[in-house]
mmCIF file of C-alpha atoms and ligand atoms in Angstrom:
data_model
loop_
_atom_site.group_PDB
_atom_site.id
_atom_site.type_symbol
_atom_site.label_atom_id
_atom_site.label_comp_id
_atom_site.label_asym_id
_atom_site.label_seq_id
_atom_site.Cartn_x
_atom_site.Cartn_y
_atom_site.Cartn_z
ATOM 1 C CA UNK A 1016 -1.107 -22.118 29.014
ATOM 2 C CA UNK A 1017 -3.993 -22.620 26.652
ATOM 3 C CA UNK A 1018 -1.938 -22.682 23.429
ATOM 4 C CA UNK A 1019 -1.729 -20.920 20.116
ATOM 5 C CA UNK A 1020 -4.072 -20.887 17.146
ATOM 6 C CA UNK A 1021 -2.300 -20.932 13.833
ATOM 7 C CA UNK A 1022 -4.434 -19.594 10.959
ATOM 8 C CA UNK A 1023 -3.148 -20.638 7.566
ATOM 9 C CA UNK A 1024 -4.403 -18.471 4.749
ATOM 10 C CA UNK A 1025 -1.696 -19.288 2.115
ATOM 11 C CA UNK A 1026 1.248 -17.303 0.623
ATOM 12 C CA UNK A 1027 4.709 -18.321 -0.508
ATOM 13 C CA UNK A 1028 5.472 -20.042 2.828
ATOM 14 C CA UNK A 1029 3.133 -22.888 1.772
ATOM 15 C CA UNK A 1030 3.738 -22.965 -1.946
ATOM 16 C CA UNK A 1031 5.339 -25.526 -4.257
ATOM 17 C CA UNK A 1032 6.611 -25.238 -7.759
ATOM 18 C CA UNK A 1033 4.099 -26.722 -10.193
ATOM 19 C CA UNK A 1034 6.199 -29.057 -12.322
ATOM 20 C CA UNK A 1035 4.175 -28.342 -15.451
ATOM 21 C CA UNK A 1036 4.012 -24.536 -15.371
ATOM 22 C CA UNK A 1037 7.007 -23.807 -13.069
ATOM 23 C CA UNK A 1038 4.909 -21.223 -11.087
ATOM 24 C CA UNK A 1039 4.321 -21.335 -7.386
ATOM 25 C CA UNK A 1040 0.894 -22.635 -6.206
ATOM 26 C CA UNK A 1041 -0.378 -23.098 -2.620
ATOM 27 C CA UNK A 1042 -0.251 -26.427 -0.700
ATOM 28 C CA UNK A 1043 -2.960 -27.365 1.759
ATOM 29 C CA UNK A 1044 -1.978 -27.371 5.403
ATOM 30 C CA UNK A 1045 -1.616 -31.202 5.634
ATOM 31 C CA UNK A 1046 1.021 -31.029 2.925
ATOM 32 C CA UNK A 1047 2.682 -27.960 4.527
ATOM 33 C CA UNK A 1048 2.797 -29.585 7.990
ATOM 34 C CA UNK A 1049 5.222 -32.302 6.791
ATOM 35 C CA UNK A 1050 7.901 -29.578 6.282
ATOM 36 C CA UNK A 1051 7.529 -28.203 9.809
ATOM 37 C CA UNK A 1052 7.767 -31.070 12.318
ATOM 38 C CA UNK A 1053 9.197 -28.496 14.771
ATOM 39 C CA UNK A 1054 5.609 -27.324 15.484
ATOM 40 C CA UNK A 1055 5.184 -30.431 17.644
ATOM 41 C CA UNK A 1056 8.190 -29.489 19.801
ATOM 42 C CA UNK A 1057 6.533 -26.600 21.552
ATOM 43 C CA UNK A 1058 5.582 -27.362 25.158
ATOM 44 C CA UNK A 1059 2.064 -26.046 24.510
ATOM 45 C CA UNK A 1060 -0.717 -26.828 22.002
ATOM 46 C CA UNK A 1061 -0.479 -25.365 18.509
ATOM 47 C CA UNK A 1062 -3.827 -25.888 16.808
ATOM 48 C CA UNK A 1063 -4.415 -25.082 13.178
ATOM 49 C CA UNK A 1064 -7.326 -23.629 11.235
ATOM 50 C CA UNK A 1065 -6.544 -23.621 7.544
ATOM 51 C CA UNK A 1066 -8.417 -21.964 4.693
ATOM 52 C CA UNK A 1067 -10.046 -24.771 2.634
ATOM 53 C CA UNK A 1068 -8.401 -23.195 -0.403
ATOM 54 C CA UNK A 1069 -5.176 -21.449 0.625
ATOM 55 C CA UNK A 1070 -4.623 -18.284 -1.412
ATOM 56 C CA UNK A 1071 -1.875 -16.164 -2.859
ATOM 57 C CA UNK A 1072 -2.317 -12.947 -0.912
ATOM 58 C CA UNK A 1073 -2.876 -11.053 -4.126
ATOM 59 C CA UNK A 1074 -6.339 -12.645 -4.018
ATOM 60 C CA UNK A 1075 -7.114 -11.206 -0.559
ATOM 61 C CA UNK A 1076 -10.453 -9.348 -0.409
ATOM 62 C CA UNK A 1077 -12.225 -7.554 2.463
ATOM 63 C CA UNK A 1078 -14.094 -10.846 2.998
ATOM 64 C CA UNK A 1079 -10.737 -12.522 3.730
ATOM 65 C CA UNK A 1080 -10.031 -9.989 6.515
ATOM 66 C CA UNK A 1081 -13.454 -10.658 7.982
ATOM 67 C CA UNK A 1082 -12.890 -14.416 7.829
ATOM 68 C CA UNK A 1083 -9.611 -14.140 9.723
ATOM 69 C CA UNK A 1084 -11.188 -11.731 12.265
ATOM 70 C CA UNK A 1085 -14.150 -14.070 12.776
ATOM 71 C CA UNK A 1086 -11.778 -17.030 13.419
ATOM 72 C CA UNK A 1087 -9.956 -15.007 16.038
ATOM 73 C CA UNK A 1088 -13.166 -13.762 17.560
ATOM 74 C CA UNK A 1089 -14.705 -17.301 17.742
ATOM 75 C CA UNK A 1090 -11.564 -18.720 19.400
ATOM 76 C CA UNK A 1091 -10.461 -15.671 21.406
ATOM 77 C CA UNK A 1092 -11.002 -17.225 24.862
ATOM 78 C CA UNK A 1093 -9.554 -20.616 23.940
ATOM 79 C CA UNK A 1094 -6.063 -19.457 23.058
ATOM 80 C CA UNK A 1095 -3.272 -17.290 24.422
ATOM 81 C CA UNK A 1096 -2.405 -15.893 21.020
ATOM 82 C CA UNK A 1097 -2.850 -16.144 17.260
ATOM 83 C CA UNK A 1098 -0.422 -16.541 14.379
ATOM 84 C CA UNK A 1099 -1.650 -15.809 10.903
ATOM 85 C CA UNK A 1100 0.349 -17.342 8.035
ATOM 86 C CA UNK A 1101 -0.193 -14.970 5.108
ATOM 87 C CA UNK A 1102 1.410 -14.084 1.795
ATOM 88 C CA UNK A 1103 3.745 -11.091 1.951
ATOM 89 C CA UNK A 1104 2.267 -9.139 -0.973
ATOM 90 C CA UNK A 1105 -0.748 -7.795 0.871
ATOM 91 C CA UNK A 1106 0.301 -8.602 4.410
ATOM 92 C CA UNK A 1107 0.583 -4.904 5.338
ATOM 93 C CA UNK A 1108 -3.008 -4.275 4.149
ATOM 94 C CA UNK A 1109 -4.357 -7.303 6.103
ATOM 95 C CA UNK A 1110 -2.383 -6.366 9.224
ATOM 96 C CA UNK A 1111 -3.744 -2.804 9.021
ATOM 97 C CA UNK A 1112 -7.314 -3.954 8.352
ATOM 98 C CA UNK A 1113 -7.253 -6.451 11.233
ATOM 99 C CA UNK A 1114 -5.859 -3.832 13.616
ATOM 100 C CA UNK A 1115 -9.041 -1.794 13.059
ATOM 101 C CA UNK A 1116 -11.511 -4.661 13.158
ATOM 102 C CA UNK A 1117 -10.076 -6.366 16.308
ATOM 103 C CA UNK A 1118 -10.750 -3.705 18.965
ATOM 104 C CA UNK A 1119 -9.090 -3.592 22.385
ATOM 105 C CA UNK A 1120 -7.018 -6.730 21.780
ATOM 106 C CA UNK A 1121 -5.437 -8.140 24.895
ATOM 107 C CA UNK A 1122 -3.742 -11.000 23.029
ATOM 108 C CA UNK A 1123 -1.136 -11.117 20.268
ATOM 109 C CA UNK A 1124 -2.172 -11.522 16.618
ATOM 110 C CA UNK A 1125 1.113 -12.058 14.733
ATOM 111 C CA UNK A 1126 1.166 -12.151 10.958
ATOM 112 C CA UNK A 1127 4.085 -13.808 9.214
ATOM 113 C CA UNK A 1128 5.046 -15.606 6.011
ATOM 114 C CA UNK A 1129 8.149 -16.027 3.987
ATOM 115 C CA UNK A 1130 10.035 -15.019 0.855
ATOM 116 C CA UNK A 1131 11.089 -18.627 0.038
ATOM 117 C CA UNK A 1132 8.672 -21.607 0.227
ATOM 118 C CA UNK A 1133 9.020 -23.827 3.271
ATOM 119 C CA UNK A 1134 10.073 -26.776 1.075
ATOM 120 C CA UNK A 1135 13.251 -24.969 -0.013
ATOM 121 C CA UNK A 1136 16.405 -25.678 1.976
ATOM 122 C CA UNK A 1137 17.235 -22.021 2.471
ATOM 123 C CA UNK A 1138 13.641 -21.107 3.440
ATOM 124 C CA UNK A 1139 13.075 -18.187 5.821
ATOM 125 C CA UNK A 1140 9.612 -19.605 6.571
ATOM 126 C CA UNK A 1141 10.561 -21.978 9.395
ATOM 127 C CA UNK A 1142 12.375 -19.338 11.432
ATOM 128 C CA UNK A 1143 9.630 -16.783 10.865
ATOM 129 C CA UNK A 1144 6.915 -19.257 11.845
ATOM 130 C CA UNK A 1145 8.714 -20.564 14.936
ATOM 131 C CA UNK A 1146 9.573 -16.999 16.176
ATOM 132 C CA UNK A 1147 6.000 -15.851 15.520
ATOM 133 C CA UNK A 1148 4.665 -18.749 17.675
ATOM 134 C CA UNK A 1149 7.162 -17.903 20.392
ATOM 135 C CA UNK A 1150 6.086 -14.220 20.413
ATOM 136 C CA UNK A 1151 2.396 -15.194 20.322
ATOM 137 C CA UNK A 1152 2.908 -17.231 23.445
ATOM 138 C CA UNK A 1153 5.096 -14.785 25.369
ATOM 139 C CA UNK A 1154 3.779 -13.546 28.687
ATOM 140 C CA UNK A 1155 4.914 -11.486 31.590
ATOM 141 C CA UNK A 1156 3.187 -11.672 34.977
ATOM 142 C CA UNK A 1157 0.421 -13.690 33.345
ATOM 143 C CA UNK A 1158 -0.391 -11.107 30.681
ATOM 144 C CA UNK A 1159 0.460 -11.315 26.975
ATOM 145 C CA UNK A 1160 3.521 -9.142 26.179
ATOM 146 C CA UNK A 1161 2.142 -8.153 22.751
ATOM 147 C CA UNK A 1162 -1.502 -7.112 22.808
ATOM 148 C CA UNK A 1163 -1.978 -5.895 19.223
ATOM 149 C CA UNK A 1164 -1.792 -6.940 15.567
ATOM 150 C CA UNK A 1165 1.896 -7.182 14.566
ATOM 151 C CA UNK A 1166 4.031 -8.444 11.653
ATOM 152 C CA UNK A 1167 7.014 -10.648 12.424
ATOM 153 C CA UNK A 1168 9.510 -10.846 9.620
ATOM 154 C CA UNK A 1169 13.177 -11.745 9.805
ATOM 155 C CA UNK A 1170 14.609 -9.959 12.797
ATOM 156 C CA UNK A 1171 11.820 -7.455 13.483
ATOM 157 C CA UNK A 1172 8.446 -7.392 15.054
ATOM 158 C CA UNK A 1173 6.556 -4.315 13.741
ATOM 159 C CA UNK A 1174 3.176 -2.835 14.588
ATOM 160 C CA UNK A 1175 1.038 -4.233 11.779
ATOM 161 C CA UNK A 1176 -0.627 -1.023 10.681
ATOM 162 C CA UNK A 1177 2.796 0.698 10.354
ATOM 163 C CA UNK A 1178 4.284 -1.836 7.959
ATOM 164 C CA UNK A 1179 5.034 -1.688 4.260
ATOM 165 C CA UNK A 1180 6.490 -4.490 2.054
ATOM 166 C CA UNK A 1181 9.526 -2.802 0.562
ATOM 167 C CA UNK A 1182 11.520 -5.682 -0.906
ATOM 168 C CA UNK A 1183 10.612 -8.491 -3.259
ATOM 169 C CA UNK A 1184 13.838 -10.334 -2.507
ATOM 170 C CA UNK A 1185 15.306 -9.540 0.913
ATOM 171 C CA UNK A 1186 14.464 -11.737 3.884
ATOM 172 C CA UNK A 1187 13.736 -8.534 5.815
ATOM 173 C CA UNK A 1188 10.970 -7.680 3.388
ATOM 174 C CA UNK A 1189 9.115 -5.219 5.612
ATOM 175 C CA UNK A 1190 9.765 -1.791 6.980
ATOM 176 C CA UNK A 1191 7.987 0.393 9.502
ATOM 177 C CA UNK A 1192 9.173 3.799 8.469
ATOM 178 C CA UNK A 1193 7.299 5.939 10.993
ATOM 179 C CA UNK A 1194 7.252 3.747 14.096
ATOM 180 C CA UNK A 1195 10.068 1.812 15.841
ATOM 181 C CA UNK A 1196 10.085 -2.002 16.044
ATOM 182 C CA UNK A 1197 8.036 -3.581 18.880
ATOM 183 C CA UNK A 1198 10.799 -6.142 19.289
ATOM 184 C CA UNK A 1199 14.026 -7.190 17.681
ATOM 185 C CA UNK A 1200 14.942 -10.826 17.204
ATOM 186 C CA UNK A 1201 18.464 -12.189 17.671
ATOM 187 C CA UNK A 1202 19.583 -14.790 20.156
ATOM 188 C CA UNK A 1203 17.118 -13.025 22.509
ATOM 189 C CA UNK A 1204 13.754 -11.478 21.597
ATOM 190 C CA UNK A 1205 14.087 -7.960 22.944
ATOM 191 C CA UNK A 1206 10.754 -6.286 23.492
ATOM 192 C CA UNK A 1207 10.542 -2.479 23.316
ATOM 193 C CA UNK A 1208 8.135 -2.056 26.161
ATOM 194 C CA UNK A 1209 7.410 1.585 25.703
ATOM 195 C CA UNK A 1210 6.373 1.064 22.046
ATOM 196 C CA UNK A 1211 3.859 -1.708 22.745
ATOM 197 C CA UNK A 1212 0.139 -0.798 22.491
ATOM 198 C CA UNK A 1213 -2.133 -1.063 25.484
ATOM 199 C CA UNK A 1214 -5.889 -0.464 25.314
ATOM 200 C CA UNK A 1215 -8.652 0.014 27.806
ATOM 201 C CA UNK A 1216 -11.939 -1.912 27.656
ATOM 202 C CA UNK A 1217 -13.052 -5.349 26.570
ATOM 203 C CA UNK A 1218 -12.133 -6.985 23.271
ATOM 204 C CA UNK A 1219 -14.735 -6.798 20.525
ATOM 205 C CA UNK A 1220 -14.922 -7.022 16.782
ATOM 206 C CA UNK A 1221 -16.321 -4.386 14.391
ATOM 207 C CA UNK A 1222 -16.711 -6.000 11.043
ATOM 208 C CA UNK A 1223 -17.373 -3.678 8.116
ATOM 209 C CA UNK A 1224 -15.461 -2.323 5.121
ATOM 210 C CA UNK A 1225 -16.643 0.059 2.423
ATOM 211 C CA UNK A 1226 -15.151 -0.815 -0.946
ATOM 212 C CA UNK A 1227 -16.290 2.248 -2.928
ATOM 213 C CA UNK A 1228 -12.937 3.904 -2.375
ATOM 214 C CA UNK A 1229 -9.948 4.763 -4.598
ATOM 215 C CA UNK A 1230 -6.306 5.782 -4.473
ATOM 216 C CA UNK A 1231 -5.389 8.861 -6.543
ATOM 217 C CA UNK A 1232 -1.603 9.199 -7.015
ATOM 218 C CA UNK A 1233 -0.434 12.587 -8.122
ATOM 219 C CA UNK A 1234 2.335 12.691 -10.754
ATOM 220 C CA UNK A 1235 3.956 15.403 -12.840
ATOM 221 C CA UNK A 1236 2.072 15.838 -16.119
ATOM 222 C CA UNK A 1237 -1.102 14.080 -14.944
ATOM 223 C CA UNK A 1238 -4.166 15.112 -16.931
ATOM 224 C CA UNK A 1239 -7.389 16.399 -15.447
ATOM 225 C CA UNK A 1240 -9.183 13.564 -17.282
ATOM 226 C CA UNK A 1241 -7.276 11.064 -15.109
ATOM 227 C CA UNK A 1242 -8.328 12.968 -11.947
ATOM 228 C CA UNK A 1243 -11.941 13.256 -13.114
ATOM 229 C CA UNK A 1244 -12.102 9.607 -14.119
ATOM 230 C CA UNK A 1245 -11.280 8.627 -10.528
ATOM 231 C CA UNK A 1246 -13.367 11.245 -8.796
ATOM 232 C CA UNK A 1247 -16.455 10.327 -10.873
ATOM 233 C CA UNK A 1248 -16.370 6.597 -10.101
ATOM 234 C CA UNK A 1249 -20.019 5.716 -9.341
ATOM 235 C CA UNK A 1250 -20.899 5.601 -5.601
ATOM 236 C CA UNK A 1251 -17.317 6.720 -4.633
ATOM 237 C CA UNK A 1252 -17.176 7.675 -0.924
ATOM 238 C CA UNK A 1253 -13.501 8.121 -0.140
ATOM 239 C CA UNK A 1254 -10.181 8.734 -1.822
ATOM 240 C CA UNK A 1255 -6.610 8.360 -0.572
ATOM 241 C CA UNK A 1256 -4.737 11.179 -2.264
ATOM 242 C CA UNK A 1257 -1.032 10.313 -2.561
ATOM 243 C CA UNK A 1258 0.766 13.662 -2.763
ATOM 244 C CA UNK A 1259 4.374 14.815 -2.872
ATOM 245 C CA UNK A 1260 6.602 15.458 0.130
ATOM 246 C CA UNK A 1261 4.757 16.920 3.138
ATOM 247 C CA UNK A 1262 1.384 16.823 1.321
ATOM 248 C CA UNK A 1263 1.893 18.939 -1.757
ATOM 249 C CA UNK A 1264 0.066 18.893 -5.100
ATOM 250 C CA UNK A 1265 0.032 21.097 -8.199
ATOM 251 C CA UNK A 1266 -1.739 24.424 -7.607
ATOM 252 C CA UNK A 1267 -3.626 23.819 -10.863
ATOM 253 C CA UNK A 1268 -7.098 25.395 -10.567
ATOM 254 C CA UNK A 1269 -8.755 22.491 -12.437
ATOM 255 C CA UNK A 1270 -7.369 19.989 -9.906
ATOM 256 C CA UNK A 1271 -8.390 21.997 -6.890
ATOM 257 C CA UNK A 1272 -11.839 22.624 -8.257
ATOM 258 C CA UNK A 1273 -12.314 18.872 -9.094
ATOM 259 C CA UNK A 1274 -11.310 17.935 -5.562
ATOM 260 C CA UNK A 1275 -13.508 20.655 -4.074
ATOM 261 C CA UNK A 1276 -16.506 19.431 -6.083
ATOM 262 C CA UNK A 1277 -15.901 15.885 -4.843
ATOM 263 C CA UNK A 1278 -15.729 17.087 -1.222
ATOM 264 C CA UNK A 1279 -18.980 19.062 -1.711
ATOM 265 C CA UNK A 1280 -20.545 15.855 -3.028
ATOM 266 C CA UNK A 1281 -19.614 14.126 0.244
ATOM 267 C CA UNK A 1282 -16.466 12.308 -0.904
ATOM 268 C CA UNK A 1283 -13.776 12.237 1.748
ATOM 269 C CA UNK A 1284 -10.216 13.034 0.461
ATOM 270 C CA UNK A 1285 -7.445 11.779 2.675
ATOM 271 C CA UNK A 1286 -3.997 13.246 1.964
ATOM 272 C CA UNK A 1287 -0.928 11.050 2.532
ATOM 273 C CA UNK A 1288 2.627 11.403 1.313
ATOM 274 C CA UNK A 1289 4.323 9.410 -1.454
ATOM 275 C CA UNK A 1290 7.525 9.547 0.648
ATOM 276 C CA UNK A 1291 8.103 6.409 2.589
ATOM 277 C CA UNK A 1292 8.993 8.277 5.733
ATOM 278 C CA UNK A 1293 7.566 11.433 7.372
ATOM 279 C CA UNK A 1294 4.173 13.048 7.421
ATOM 280 C CA UNK A 1295 1.749 15.354 5.713
ATOM 281 C CA UNK A 1296 1.631 18.939 7.009
ATOM 282 C CA UNK A 1297 -1.003 20.805 5.030
ATOM 283 C CA UNK A 1298 -0.253 24.551 4.751
ATOM 284 C CA UNK A 1299 3.471 24.219 5.243
ATOM 285 C CA UNK A 1300 3.872 25.009 1.521
ATOM 286 C CA UNK A 1301 1.719 27.085 -0.737
ATOM 287 C CA UNK A 1302 1.237 23.906 -2.769
ATOM 288 C CA UNK A 1303 -0.757 22.283 0.063
ATOM 289 C CA UNK A 1304 -2.522 25.339 1.452
ATOM 290 C CA UNK A 1305 -5.208 25.025 -1.308
ATOM 291 C CA UNK A 1306 -5.917 21.398 -0.216
ATOM 292 C CA UNK A 1307 -6.306 22.475 3.412
ATOM 293 C CA UNK A 1308 -8.675 25.286 2.400
ATOM 294 C CA UNK A 1309 -11.080 23.069 0.471
ATOM 295 C CA UNK A 1310 -11.334 20.516 3.315
ATOM 296 C CA UNK A 1311 -8.928 17.761 2.362
ATOM 297 C CA UNK A 1312 -8.161 15.644 5.471
ATOM 298 C CA UNK A 1313 -4.499 15.335 6.467
ATOM 299 C CA UNK A 1314 -3.480 11.706 6.881
ATOM 300 C CA UNK A 1315 -0.345 12.567 8.870
ATOM 301 C CA UNK A 1316 2.146 9.726 8.776
ATOM 302 C CA UNK A 1317 -0.322 6.954 7.764
ATOM 303 C CA UNK A 1318 1.094 4.444 5.294
ATOM 304 C CA UNK A 1319 -0.922 3.864 2.139
ATOM 305 C CA UNK A 1320 -1.998 0.516 3.469
ATOM 306 C CA UNK A 1321 -3.198 1.923 6.771
ATOM 307 C CA UNK A 1322 -4.844 4.953 5.124
ATOM 308 C CA UNK A 1323 -6.815 2.883 2.676
ATOM 309 C CA UNK A 1324 -8.007 0.236 5.162
ATOM 310 C CA UNK A 1325 -8.787 2.839 7.836
ATOM 311 C CA UNK A 1326 -10.872 4.804 5.298
ATOM 312 C CA UNK A 1327 -12.620 1.550 4.242
ATOM 313 C CA UNK A 1328 -13.251 0.683 7.896
ATOM 314 C CA UNK A 1329 -14.604 4.049 9.009
ATOM 315 C CA UNK A 1330 -16.735 4.537 5.923
ATOM 316 C CA UNK A 1331 -18.061 0.999 6.466
ATOM 317 C CA UNK A 1332 -18.986 2.034 9.991
ATOM 318 C CA UNK A 1333 -21.200 4.746 8.388
ATOM 319 C CA UNK A 1334 -19.062 7.742 9.418
ATOM 320 C CA UNK A 1335 -19.204 10.763 7.197
ATOM 321 C CA UNK A 1336 -18.176 14.468 7.348
ATOM 322 C CA UNK A 1337 -16.795 15.883 10.612
ATOM 323 C CA UNK A 1338 -16.875 12.651 12.603
ATOM 324 C CA UNK A 1339 -15.070 10.785 9.807
ATOM 325 C CA UNK A 1340 -12.451 13.560 9.665
ATOM 326 C CA UNK A 1341 -11.950 13.425 13.403
ATOM 327 C CA UNK A 1342 -11.489 9.646 13.501
ATOM 328 C CA UNK A 1343 -9.204 9.627 10.477
ATOM 329 C CA UNK A 1344 -6.884 12.069 12.203
ATOM 330 C CA UNK A 1345 -6.737 10.308 15.598
ATOM 331 C CA UNK A 1346 -5.349 6.823 16.304
ATOM 332 C CA UNK A 1347 -7.644 3.765 16.548
ATOM 333 C CA UNK A 1348 -4.788 1.341 17.215
ATOM 334 C CA UNK A 1349 -1.565 3.245 17.049
ATOM 335 C CA UNK A 1350 -1.557 3.676 13.229
ATOM 336 C CA UNK A 1351 -0.986 7.449 13.191
ATOM 337 C CA UNK A 1352 1.340 9.748 15.146
ATOM 338 C CA UNK A 1353 -0.399 12.731 16.654
ATOM 339 C CA UNK A 1354 1.344 15.878 17.738
ATOM 340 C CA UNK A 1355 0.472 15.161 21.343
ATOM 341 C CA UNK A 1356 2.126 11.760 21.137
ATOM 342 C CA UNK A 1357 5.273 13.293 19.592
ATOM 343 C CA UNK A 1358 5.712 15.669 22.499
ATOM 344 C CA UNK A 1359 4.936 13.012 25.139
HETATM 345 N N1 LIG B 2083 2.602 -13.874 -3.962
HETATM 346 C C1 LIG B 2083 2.913 -14.307 -2.609
HETATM 347 C C2 LIG B 2083 1.734 -13.883 -1.727
HETATM 348 O O1 LIG B 2083 1.697 -12.764 -1.330
HETATM 349 C C3 LIG B 2083 4.172 -13.748 -2.147
HETATM 350 C C4 LIG B 2083 4.611 -14.147 -0.735
HETATM 351 O O2 LIG B 2083 3.940 -14.783 0.005
HETATM 352 O O3 LIG B 2083 5.741 -13.785 -0.400
HETATM 353 O O4 LIG B 2083 0.907 -14.710 -1.404
#
């Protein structure tokens, strides 16, 4: 057993109340370590790489994802698994982004954090951290059980790129609406073997994100000025279009023509649903047939977090047009359900 690398980026888990302002600010890892003496009780090494300046995850940028990915890449052979301590606010974005950058993982990368700081008596941080380390070290027949980016929170281990933070107050803050848990945590950790990802080929890292992207959320009464303001952002290359139900939008001619013009100008429009469960099926209703006709790409059951980061990743790779459309609609690391996988 080589051990586990714990990457501390920040988040509530390592925050303390500032006596002057009363707001939560991040501790450095040395300060945090005093609250978790349990780390020394594992029978294997748990080494730590901490961000010099731990951050609230609202401050996460694409550079942060690359920094985490680079740490994992540099230390990939030295450890059996990786645990990333991260704020919950953007954890689903980071887990999705990392699942695209870290290709053909054969080791676990487990993101976790907490709703209450580790210094609080009722903290959920200790349990989450200890369980995440246990999962990151779990093996069967010499191979890692989890070989993908996952989020461990409360009693569930979810595929990272399927997660969404749904609660600001519950200890089970995350859901995975369109994919079952990879494991459930009680007195035993029960792995769901058939849901775990397995990939062919050697591990490698693809590090690029395009930030000239936008999210356009449809709402009743929206003005065409709002739509045009987004579609005319300078250098815009891709838009996640958040539509109603199974991918529907108003049939308004001005909206369809604005989207069509954007597509003709090379901007990719990726259609995902505002519903938290289910998928886009363009053409099922009249109100989505127009989108299909002008070349909007169906995002199936991608979450907003996975759709946005996947678009940023594939655009960053330089993909455009048909090849971009093809890759957006097929899984890179289990983030989207395809019809063939449903009938399997
Ligand atoms: N604002 C915090 C963060 O995302 C919230 C948390 O960690 O739960 O960093």
